[in-house]
C-alpha positions as a Markdown table, in Angstrom:
| # | Residue | x | y | z |
|---|---|---|---|---|
| 1 | Met | 195.1 | 106.0 | 76.5 |
| 2 | Ser | 192.6 | 108.7 | 75.3 |
| 3 | Ile | 191.7 | 111.8 | 77.8 |
| 4 | Lys | 188.6 | 112.9 | 77.4 |
| 5 | Thr | 187.8 | 116.6 | 77.9 |
| 6 | Glu | 184.5 | 118.5 | 78.8 |
| 7 | Ala | 183.3 | 121.6 | 77.2 |
| 8 | Thr | 183.7 | 124.6 | 79.1 |
| 9 | Ile | 182.0 | 127.9 | 79.7 |
| 10 | Glu | 185.6 | 129.0 | 78.2 |
| 11 | Asp | 184.8 | 127.6 | 74.7 |
| 12 | Leu | 181.7 | 129.2 | 74.7 |
| 13 | Tyr | 183.4 | 132.5 | 74.9 |
| 14 | Arg | 186.0 | 131.4 | 72.1 |
| 15 | Leu | 183.3 | 130.7 | 69.8 |
| 16 | Pro | 183.4 | 132.8 | 66.5 |
| 17 | Asp | 181.2 | 135.2 | 66.1 |
| 18 | Asn | 178.0 | 134.2 | 65.3 |
| 19 | Cys | 177.8 | 131.1 | 66.7 |
| 20 | Lys | 175.6 | 130.3 | 68.9 |
| 21 | Ala | 176.1 | 126.7 | 71.2 |
| 22 | Glu | 175.2 | 125.1 | 74.7 |
| 23 | Ile | 177.1 | 122.8 | 76.8 |
| 24 | Val | 175.1 | 119.4 | 76.9 |
| 25 | Asn | 176.6 | 116.1 | 78.2 |
| 26 | Gly | 179.9 | 117.9 | 78.4 |
| 27 | Lys | 180.1 | 118.4 | 74.6 |
| 28 | Leu | 179.4 | 122.0 | 72.6 |
| 29 | Val | 176.3 | 121.5 | 71.0 |
| 30 | Leu | 176.3 | 123.8 | 68.0 |
| 31 | Met | 172.8 | 125.6 | 67.1 |
| 32 | Ser | 172.0 | 126.4 | 63.2 |
| 33 | Pro | 170.3 | 129.9 | 62.3 |
| 34 | Thr | 167.2 | 129.9 | 61.7 |
| 35 | Gly | 164.8 | 130.6 | 58.8 |
| 36 | Phe | 162.4 | 133.7 | 58.1 |
| 37 | Leu | 159.7 | 132.5 | 60.6 |
| 38 | Pro | 161.2 | 131.1 | 63.6 |
| 39 | Gly | 163.6 | 133.7 | 63.7 |
| 40 | Arg | 160.5 | 136.9 | 62.8 |
| 41 | Ala | 158.3 | 134.5 | 65.8 |
| 42 | Gly | 161.7 | 134.9 | 68.6 |
| 43 | Gly | 161.7 | 138.4 | 67.7 |
| 44 | Glu | 157.7 | 138.8 | 68.5 |
| 45 | Ile | 158.0 | 137.2 | 71.7 |
| 46 | Tyr | 161.3 | 139.3 | 72.2 |
| 47 | Ala | 159.1 | 142.7 | 71.8 |
| 48 | Ser | 156.5 | 141.9 | 73.2 |
| 49 | Leu | 159.2 | 141.0 | 76.6 |
| 50 | Arg | 160.2 | 143.9 | 75.9 |
| 51 | Gly | 157.0 | 146.2 | 76.7 |
| 52 | Tyr | 156.4 | 143.7 | 80.0 |
| 53 | Glu | 160.1 | 144.5 | 81.0 |
| 54 | Arg | 159.3 | 148.2 | 80.6 |
| 55 | Leu | 155.9 | 148.4 | 82.1 |
| 56 | Thr | 156.3 | 145.6 | 85.6 |
| 57 | Lys | 160.8 | 146.6 | 85.8 |
| 58 | Ser | 160.5 | 143.6 | 87.0 |
| 59 | Gly | 163.0 | 142.1 | 84.8 |
| 60 | Tyr | 164.9 | 141.4 | 81.8 |
| 61 | Ala | 163.7 | 140.7 | 78.8 |
| 62 | Leu | 166.4 | 138.9 | 76.5 |
| 63 | Pro | 166.6 | 137.8 | 72.9 |
| 64 | Asp | 168.1 | 135.2 | 71.0 |
| 65 | Asn | 172.0 | 134.4 | 71.6 |
| 66 | Val | 172.5 | 134.8 | 75.5 |
| 67 | Gly | 173.5 | 132.8 | 77.5 |
| 68 | Phe | 172.3 | 131.2 | 81.0 |
| 69 | Leu | 174.9 | 129.1 | 83.1 |
| 70 | Val | 173.2 | 126.5 | 84.7 |
| 71 | Asn | 174.8 | 123.6 | 87.0 |
| 72 | Leu | 172.7 | 120.8 | 86.0 |
| 73 | Pro | 174.8 | 117.5 | 85.8 |
| 74 | His | 174.6 | 116.9 | 82.2 |
| 75 | Cys | 173.9 | 120.9 | 81.2 |
| 76 | Arg | 176.3 | 123.4 | 81.3 |
| 77 | Ser | 174.4 | 126.5 | 79.7 |
| 78 | Leu | 171.2 | 127.1 | 78.3 |
| 79 | Ser | 170.3 | 129.5 | 75.0 |
| 80 | Pro | 166.6 | 130.1 | 74.6 |
| 81 | Asp | 165.0 | 132.1 | 71.7 |
| 82 | Ala | 163.9 | 134.8 | 73.7 |
| 83 | Ala | 163.7 | 135.0 | 77.6 |
| 84 | Phe | 163.0 | 136.3 | 80.4 |
| 85 | Tyr | 165.6 | 136.6 | 83.6 |
| 86 | Thr | 165.0 | 138.5 | 87.0 |
| 87 | Gly | 168.4 | 137.5 | 88.4 |
| 88 | Lys | 171.3 | 140.1 | 88.2 |
| 89 | Pro | 172.9 | 141.3 | 85.1 |
| 90 | Thr | 175.9 | 140.0 | 84.1 |
| 91 | Gly | 177.6 | 142.6 | 82.2 |
| 92 | Gly | 179.4 | 141.0 | 78.9 |
| 93 | Lys | 179.7 | 137.9 | 80.7 |
| 94 | Phe | 176.4 | 135.0 | 80.6 |
| 95 | Leu | 173.8 | 134.9 | 82.8 |
| 96 | Asn | 174.0 | 133.0 | 86.0 |
| 97 | Gly | 170.9 | 130.7 | 86.3 |
| 98 | Ala | 168.2 | 130.1 | 84.8 |
| 99 | Pro | 165.2 | 132.6 | 83.3 |
| 100 | Val | 162.4 | 132.4 | 84.8 |
| 101 | Phe | 160.1 | 132.6 | 81.4 |
| 102 | Ala | 161.7 | 130.7 | 77.9 |
| 103 | Ala | 160.5 | 130.6 | 74.5 |
| 104 | Glu | 161.9 | 127.3 | 72.2 |
| 105 | Val | 160.9 | 128.1 | 68.4 |
| 106 | Arg | 161.1 | 125.0 | 66.6 |
| 107 | Ser | 163.4 | 125.2 | 62.8 |
| 108 | Glu | 163.2 | 123.0 | 60.2 |
| 109 | Asn | 164.8 | 120.2 | 61.6 |
| 110 | Asp | 162.9 | 120.4 | 64.9 |
| 111 | Tyr | 160.2 | 118.0 | 63.8 |
| 112 | Gly | 160.3 | 113.9 | 64.4 |
| 113 | Asp | 161.0 | 111.5 | 67.3 |
| 114 | Lys | 164.5 | 112.2 | 68.2 |
| 115 | Ala | 163.6 | 116.0 | 67.8 |
| 116 | Glu | 160.1 | 115.4 | 70.4 |
| 117 | Glu | 162.8 | 113.8 | 72.8 |
| 118 | Asp | 165.8 | 116.2 | 72.0 |
| 119 | Met | 162.9 | 119.1 | 72.6 |
| 120 | Ala | 161.5 | 117.2 | 75.9 |
| 121 | Asn | 165.0 | 116.3 | 77.2 |
| 122 | Lys | 165.5 | 121.0 | 77.0 |
| 123 | Arg | 162.1 | 121.5 | 79.0 |
| 124 | Cys | 163.1 | 118.9 | 82.1 |
| 125 | Asp | 167.1 | 120.8 | 81.4 |
| 126 | Tyr | 165.1 | 124.1 | 81.9 |
| 127 | Phe | 162.2 | 123.2 | 84.5 |
| 128 | Ala | 165.4 | 121.5 | 86.6 |
| 129 | Ala | 167.5 | 125.0 | 86.4 |
| 130 | Gly | 164.6 | 126.8 | 87.6 |
| 131 | Thr | 163.0 | 128.0 | 84.8 |
| 132 | Leu | 159.0 | 128.2 | 85.8 |
| 133 | Val | 157.5 | 128.6 | 82.2 |
| 134 | Val | 158.4 | 127.6 | 79.2 |
| 135 | Trp | 156.3 | 127.8 | 75.9 |
| 136 | Asp | 157.3 | 125.1 | 72.3 |
| 137 | Val | 156.8 | 127.8 | 69.8 |
| 138 | Asp | 155.5 | 126.3 | 66.6 |
| 139 | Val | 154.8 | 128.5 | 63.3 |
| 140 | Leu | 155.9 | 126.0 | 60.6 |
| 141 | Lys | 153.7 | 122.8 | 60.6 |
| 142 | Glu | 150.9 | 123.3 | 63.4 |
| 143 | Glu | 150.9 | 127.2 | 63.9 |
| 144 | Val | 150.6 | 127.1 | 68.0 |
| 145 | Ile | 152.4 | 127.7 | 70.9 |
| 146 | Arg | 153.1 | 125.1 | 73.6 |
| 147 | Val | 152.9 | 126.2 | 77.1 |
| 148 | Tyr | 154.3 | 123.8 | 80.0 |
| 149 | His | 154.5 | 124.8 | 83.8 |
| 150 | Ala | 157.1 | 123.6 | 85.7 |
| 151 | Ser | 154.1 | 122.5 | 87.9 |
| 152 | Asn | 152.9 | 120.4 | 85.4 |
| 153 | Pro | 155.4 | 119.6 | 82.8 |
| 154 | Glu | 154.1 | 116.8 | 81.0 |
| 155 | Gln | 150.4 | 118.5 | 80.0 |
| 156 | Pro | 150.9 | 121.7 | 77.5 |
| 157 | Gln | 148.2 | 124.5 | 77.1 |
| 158 | Val | 148.2 | 124.7 | 73.8 |
| 159 | Tyr | 147.0 | 128.1 | 71.7 |
| 160 | Arg | 146.3 | 128.5 | 68.0 |
| 161 | Arg | 145.7 | 131.8 | 65.9 |
| 162 | Gly | 142.7 | 134.1 | 67.9 |
| 163 | Glu | 144.0 | 133.0 | 71.4 |
| 164 | Met | 146.2 | 134.5 | 73.8 |
| 165 | Ala | 149.6 | 132.7 | 75.4 |
| 166 | Glu | 150.3 | 133.1 | 79.0 |
| 167 | Ala | 153.4 | 132.7 | 81.2 |
| 168 | Ala | 151.9 | 132.7 | 84.6 |
| 169 | Pro | 153.3 | 132.2 | 87.0 |
| 170 | Ala | 156.9 | 133.4 | 85.1 |
| 171 | Leu | 154.8 | 136.6 | 83.8 |
| 172 | Pro | 151.8 | 137.6 | 86.1 |
| 173 | Gly | 149.5 | 139.6 | 84.1 |
| 174 | Trp | 151.2 | 139.4 | 80.2 |
| 175 | Ser | 150.0 | 137.5 | 78.0 |
| 176 | Phe | 150.8 | 137.4 | 74.1 |
| 177 | Pro | 148.1 | 137.3 | 70.9 |
| 178 | Val | 149.4 | 134.0 | 68.7 |
| 179 | Asp | 148.5 | 135.8 | 66.0 |
| 180 | Asp | 151.5 | 137.8 | 66.4 |
| 181 | Leu | 153.5 | 135.0 | 65.0 |
| 182 | Phe | 152.2 | 135.5 | 61.7 |
| 183 | Phe | 151.8 | 138.3 | 58.6 |
């Protein structure tokens, strides 16, 4: 007889330093570090969100590797590459609930049919948990930001170089120049 145990939030807290993971389908899903362009893109988005936070005082800009606890049937945590959160701070603990805005920046392994399915499923999880806007940021191949809204999750708006990507209604009045993803 084998006993299956599901991963817990405590398992996330016990991960070694510099490990990033989410709980999906009861399992810890480790996430590998990223390369220069995707890492820099996440940082640029966070820096812009930080300016919005200071200006509006309407929530908290958060960088990569922050955990958000959610209560979905098959997903217990999310960890976007950049986010904006309007709930209560939790000190050293993971945040309760989903961010209103999440940016997922594609890394080298985020291409192909399986990766597209995984990305679509993760967007569904974000929306089911309460996220209003999810960005799919591609700096490696198409050089675009696809903006998905909870109100119309199948039809993204696509922003290219020279354009300003938005995140309304999650972040009213905030926009981000796609060119800032590149140098």
